[in-house]
Amino acid sequence: MVRKRASGGAEESLFAATAREAQPLAARMRPATLDEFAGQEHLLAPGKPLREAIERGVPGSMIFWGPPGSGKTTLAHLVATTSQRVFVPFSAVTEGVPRIREIVAAARGRLDAGGAQTILFIDEIHRLNKAQQDSLLPPSENGTITLIGATTENPSFEINGALLSRTRVFVLQPLSPEDIEVLVRRALEDPERGLGALRLAVDDDALRSMAIEADGDARRALTVLEAAAAHVGEGGRVTVEVAREAMQKRFARYDKAGEEHFNLLSAYHKSLRGSDPQGALYWMARMLDGGEDPMTLFRRAIAMAAEDIGLADPNALVLAVAARDAFHMLGPPEGYLPLAEMTIYLATAPKSNSAKAALHAALDAARETPAAPVPLHIRNAPTGLMKELGYGRGYRYAHDSPDAYLPQEYLPDELRGTTLYRPGPFGYEKKVAERLEWWERRKGGEGGREGGEGGEGGEGGEGREGGEEGKARGSS
């Protein structure tokens, strides 16, 4: 921090002191050195590439991606300070390409005059549109500026590939409760930048509560501490009750349109697939608490019932659709009960992806044999000419058999003998497997005898099905 000394050389100017005190506690306590930085050891421990780049003063363009309060802006300031570069902030919300051009022109002028290099810091860089991002490419590539961006959103989705190729992305993690405790204690003890002059007494359980309920956000913890200090006053005592009153509502970290939305939805689906009702219920509740539309959960659950449960329990799909309809009828909060019931049922149902595998196999076969003709015996024959051409000849009407099964071929010649659907070993599919095995034995063992009856019986069957159904459908 730069200080202006009075004539006596010992006191800070009134203006500087007032300006500093007007800042929020979180801004005043921003670490001034890497050694003061709490957390992110995976990036800043001795020997790590980011720390070495900062200490050598050759950081290069980079993007810091992490949750709120994890230190992205602080790191950008430390990079500028350590490398002795001019730090120029840019608002991705209120400023545009003309402002970028001004910054680049000023940076080029400094370089031409032998001055310091420039760090252009863009907070919430994901809010830049494509034109704004493209305008950053030439100056960051030719070294006119060093670009540092900070974002809470996944750069893969929000930053164009050309800009990503010119930057290094560093992922910051939420701070641990232990890291936040260190920062809060530092703020309590620092009489100059922090609250040390107030001589506050803070209970250990209150300190721990603030550290845990900040959910990895250092700024939030320091804001709560500042509010609690204002409530109890100089020399006061901060208890758990005071801390929680200052904390107020603990908001869920959830973005209905961003990466966190898809992360939680994926966790919900994978918990259902993994037969873990505890995990599925938790992620369901997290999404509801974060304001997610329950229809999003129902859509994913209905798809999951077909994809991951399938015929192992055909009732799963029925129940999922019924739960969605029940929610439409009841609305929240009563409608959350069928949602929870559906979630538990799907998580605890036997699992099979045989229907999904069969679908993919069938689509692959259809693409590989797009012109395979329909075998004559299973073609429809609504006209005399079509019958003369052999349409429907030899078709065997299944209900002519007491057990409603007569062996015959339904695949085109190119795919004869192909198996697309293989039942799984659990739940209802065990019965399906037994039925398929029995039909296969019938096809192999009795097909010859019954095949001899195919001519007359087949035509009779076609007459029964094709005559009535054919008249109704025409030449389908």
CSV table of N, CA and C in Angstrom, one decimal, residues 177-245:
chain,number,residue,atom,x,y,z
A,177,PRO,N,-12.4,-24.5,4.8
A,177,PRO,CA,-12.7,-23.8,6.1
A,177,PRO,C,-11.5,-23.4,6.8
A,178,GLU,N,-10.4,-24.2,6.8
A,178,GLU,CA,-9.2,-23.9,7.5
A,178,GLU,C,-8.5,-22.6,6.8
A,179,ASP,N,-8.5,-22.5,5.5
A,179,ASP,CA,-8.0,-21.3,4.8
A,179,ASP,C,-8.8,-20.1,5.2
A,180,ILE,N,-10.1,-20.2,5.3
A,180,ILE,CA,-10.9,-19.0,5.6
A,180,ILE,C,-10.7,-18.6,7.0
A,181,GLU,N,-10.5,-19.6,7.9
A,181,GLU,CA,-10.3,-19.3,9.3
A,181,GLU,C,-9.0,-18.4,9.4
A,182,VAL,N,-8.0,-18.8,8.7
A,182,VAL,CA,-6.7,-18.0,8.7
A,182,VAL,C,-7.0,-16.6,8.3
A,183,LEU,N,-7.8,-16.4,7.2
A,183,LEU,CA,-8.1,-15.0,6.8
A,183,LEU,C,-8.9,-14.2,7.8
A,184,VAL,N,-9.9,-14.9,8.4
A,184,VAL,CA,-10.7,-14.2,9.4
A,184,VAL,C,-9.9,-13.8,10.6
A,185,ARG,N,-9.0,-14.7,11.1
A,185,ARG,CA,-8.2,-14.4,12.2
A,185,ARG,C,-7.2,-13.2,11.9
A,186,ARG,N,-6.7,-13.3,10.7
A,186,ARG,CA,-5.8,-12.2,10.3
A,186,ARG,C,-6.5,-10.9,10.3
A,187,ALA,N,-7.8,-10.8,9.8
A,187,ALA,CA,-8.6,-9.6,9.8
A,187,ALA,C,-8.9,-9.1,11.2
A,188,LEU,N,-9.1,-10.1,12.1
A,188,LEU,CA,-9.3,-9.7,13.5
A,188,LEU,C,-8.1,-9.1,14.2
A,189,GLU,N,-6.9,-9.6,13.8
A,189,GLU,CA,-5.7,-9.2,14.5
A,189,GLU,C,-5.1,-7.9,13.9
A,190,ASP,N,-5.4,-7.6,12.6
A,190,ASP,CA,-4.7,-6.5,11.9
A,190,ASP,C,-5.3,-5.2,12.3
A,191,PRO,N,-4.6,-4.3,13.0
A,191,PRO,CA,-5.2,-3.1,13.5
A,191,PRO,C,-5.2,-2.0,12.4
A,192,GLU,N,-4.4,-2.2,11.3
A,192,GLU,CA,-4.3,-1.2,10.3
A,192,GLU,C,-5.4,-1.4,9.2
A,193,ARG,N,-5.3,-2.6,8.6
A,193,ARG,CA,-6.2,-2.9,7.5
A,193,ARG,C,-7.5,-3.6,8.0
A,194,GLY,N,-7.4,-4.3,9.1
A,194,GLY,CA,-8.5,-5.1,9.6
A,194,GLY,C,-9.3,-4.5,10.7
A,195,LEU,N,-9.7,-5.4,11.6
A,195,LEU,CA,-10.6,-4.9,12.8
A,195,LEU,C,-9.8,-5.0,14.1
A,196,GLY,N,-8.5,-5.1,14.1
A,196,GLY,CA,-7.8,-5.2,15.3
A,196,GLY,C,-8.0,-4.1,16.3
A,197,ALA,N,-8.2,-2.9,15.8
A,197,ALA,CA,-8.4,-1.7,16.7
A,197,ALA,C,-9.7,-1.8,17.4
A,198,LEU,N,-10.6,-2.7,17.0
A,198,LEU,CA,-11.9,-2.8,17.7
A,198,LEU,C,-11.9,-3.7,18.9
A,199,ARG,N,-10.8,-4.5,19.0
A,199,ARG,CA,-10.6,-5.4,20.2
A,199,ARG,C,-11.8,-6.3,20.4
A,200,LEU,N,-12.2,-7.0,19.3
A,200,LEU,CA,-13.3,-7.9,19.4
A,200,LEU,C,-13.0,-9.2,20.0
A,201,ALA,N,-13.9,-9.8,20.7
A,201,ALA,CA,-13.8,-11.2,21.1
A,201,ALA,C,-14.7,-12.0,20.3
A,202,VAL,N,-14.1,-13.0,19.6
A,202,VAL,CA,-14.9,-13.9,18.7
A,202,VAL,C,-14.8,-15.3,19.2
A,203,ASP,N,-15.9,-15.9,19.6
A,203,ASP,CA,-15.9,-17.3,20.0
A,203,ASP,C,-15.4,-18.2,18.9
A,204,ASP,N,-14.7,-19.3,19.4
A,204,ASP,CA,-14.1,-20.2,18.4
A,204,ASP,C,-15.2,-20.9,17.5
A,205,ASP,N,-16.3,-21.2,18.2
A,205,ASP,CA,-17.4,-21.9,17.4
A,205,ASP,C,-18.0,-20.9,16.4
A,206,ALA,N,-18.0,-19.6,16.8
A,206,ALA,CA,-18.5,-18.6,15.8
A,206,ALA,C,-17.6,-18.4,14.6
A,207,LEU,N,-16.3,-18.4,14.9
A,207,LEU,CA,-15.3,-18.3,13.9
A,207,LEU,C,-15.4,-19.5,12.9
A,208,ARG,N,-15.6,-20.7,13.5
A,208,ARG,CA,-15.7,-21.9,12.7
A,208,ARG,C,-17.0,-21.9,11.9
A,209,SER,N,-18.1,-21.4,12.5
A,209,SER,CA,-19.3,-21.3,11.7
A,209,SER,C,-19.2,-20.4,10.5
A,210,MET,N,-18.5,-19.2,10.7
A,210,MET,CA,-18.3,-18.3,9.6
A,210,MET,C,-17.5,-19.0,8.5
A,211,ALA,N,-16.5,-19.7,8.9
A,211,ALA,CA,-15.6,-20.4,7.9
A,211,ALA,C,-16.3,-21.5,7.1
A,212,ILE,N,-17.1,-22.2,7.8
A,212,ILE,CA,-17.8,-23.3,7.1
A,212,ILE,C,-19.0,-22.8,6.2
A,213,GLU,N,-19.7,-21.9,6.8
A,213,GLU,CA,-20.9,-21.4,6.1
A,213,GLU,C,-20.6,-20.4,5.0
A,214,ALA,N,-19.3,-20.0,4.9
A,214,ALA,CA,-18.9,-19.2,3.7
A,214,ALA,C,-18.9,-20.0,2.4
A,215,ASP,N,-18.9,-21.3,2.6
A,215,ASP,CA,-18.9,-22.2,1.4
A,215,ASP,C,-17.7,-21.9,0.4
A,216,GLY,N,-16.5,-21.7,1.0
A,216,GLY,CA,-15.3,-21.5,0.2
A,216,GLY,C,-15.1,-20.1,-0.3
A,217,ASP,N,-16.0,-19.2,0.1
A,217,ASP,CA,-15.9,-17.8,-0.4
A,217,ASP,C,-15.3,-16.9,0.7
A,218,ALA,N,-14.0,-16.5,0.5
A,218,ALA,CA,-13.4,-15.6,1.5
A,218,ALA,C,-14.1,-14.3,1.6
A,219,ARG,N,-14.5,-13.7,0.5
A,219,ARG,CA,-15.2,-12.4,0.5
A,219,ARG,C,-16.4,-12.5,1.4
A,220,ARG,N,-17.1,-13.6,1.3
A,220,ARG,CA,-18.4,-13.7,2.0
A,220,ARG,C,-18.1,-13.8,3.5
A,221,ALA,N,-17.0,-14.5,3.9
A,221,ALA,CA,-16.7,-14.7,5.3
A,221,ALA,C,-16.3,-13.3,5.9
A,222,LEU,N,-15.5,-12.6,5.2
A,222,LEU,CA,-15.0,-11.3,5.7
A,222,LEU,C,-16.2,-10.3,5.7
A,223,THR,N,-17.1,-10.4,4.8
A,223,THR,CA,-18.3,-9.5,4.8
A,223,THR,C,-19.1,-9.8,6.1
A,224,VAL,N,-19.3,-11.1,6.4
A,224,VAL,CA,-20.1,-11.5,7.6
A,224,VAL,C,-19.4,-11.0,8.8
A,225,LEU,N,-18.0,-11.1,8.9
A,225,LEU,CA,-17.3,-10.7,10.0
A,225,LEU,C,-17.5,-9.2,10.2
A,226,GLU,N,-17.4,-8.4,9.1
A,226,GLU,CA,-17.6,-7.0,9.2
A,226,GLU,C,-19.0,-6.6,9.7
A,227,ALA,N,-20.0,-7.3,9.3
A,227,ALA,CA,-21.3,-7.0,9.7
A,227,ALA,C,-21.5,-7.4,11.2
A,228,ALA,N,-20.9,-8.5,11.6
A,228,ALA,CA,-21.0,-8.9,13.0
A,228,ALA,C,-20.3,-7.9,13.9
A,229,ALA,N,-19.1,-7.4,13.4
A,229,ALA,CA,-18.4,-6.4,14.2
A,229,ALA,C,-19.2,-5.1,14.3
A,230,ALA,N,-19.9,-4.7,13.3
A,230,ALA,CA,-20.7,-3.5,13.3
A,230,ALA,C,-21.9,-3.7,14.3
A,231,HIS,N,-22.3,-4.9,14.4
A,231,HIS,CA,-23.5,-5.2,15.3
A,231,HIS,C,-23.1,-5.1,16.8
A,232,VAL,N,-21.9,-5.7,17.1
A,232,VAL,CA,-21.5,-5.8,18.5
A,232,VAL,C,-20.7,-4.5,19.0
A,233,GLY,N,-20.1,-3.8,18.0
A,233,GLY,CA,-19.4,-2.6,18.4
A,233,GLY,C,-18.0,-2.9,19.0
A,234,GLU,N,-17.3,-1.8,19.3
A,234,GLU,CA,-15.9,-1.9,19.8
A,234,GLU,C,-15.9,-2.6,21.1
A,235,GLY,N,-15.0,-3.6,21.2
A,235,GLY,CA,-14.9,-4.4,22.5
A,235,GLY,C,-16.0,-5.4,22.6
A,236,GLY,N,-16.9,-5.6,21.6
A,236,GLY,CA,-18.0,-6.6,21.7
A,236,GLY,C,-17.5,-8.0,21.5
A,237,ARG,N,-18.5,-8.9,21.7
A,237,ARG,CA,-18.3,-10.3,21.6
A,237,ARG,C,-19.1,-10.9,20.5
A,238,VAL,N,-18.5,-11.6,19.6
A,238,VAL,CA,-19.2,-12.3,18.5
A,238,VAL,C,-19.5,-13.7,18.8
A,239,THR,N,-20.7,-14.1,19.0
A,239,THR,CA,-21.1,-15.4,19.3
A,239,THR,C,-21.6,-16.1,18.0
A,240,VAL,N,-21.9,-17.4,18.1
A,240,VAL,CA,-22.5,-18.1,17.0
A,240,VAL,C,-23.8,-17.5,16.5
A,241,GLU,N,-24.6,-17.1,17.5
A,241,GLU,CA,-25.9,-16.4,17.1
A,241,GLU,C,-25.7,-15.1,16.4
A,242,VAL,N,-24.7,-14.3,16.8
A,242,VAL,CA,-24.4,-13.1,16.1
A,242,VAL,C,-23.9,-13.4,14.7
A,243,ALA,N,-23.0,-14.4,14.6
A,243,ALA,CA,-22.5,-14.7,13.3
A,243,ALA,C,-23.5,-15.2,12.3
A,244,ARG,N,-24.5,-16.0,12.8
A,244,ARG,CA,-25.5,-16.5,11.9
A,244,ARG,C,-26.5,-15.4,11.6
A,245,GLU,N,-26.7,-14.5,12.5
A,245,GLU,CA,-27.6,-13.3,12.2
A,245,GLU,C,-26.9,-12.5,11.1
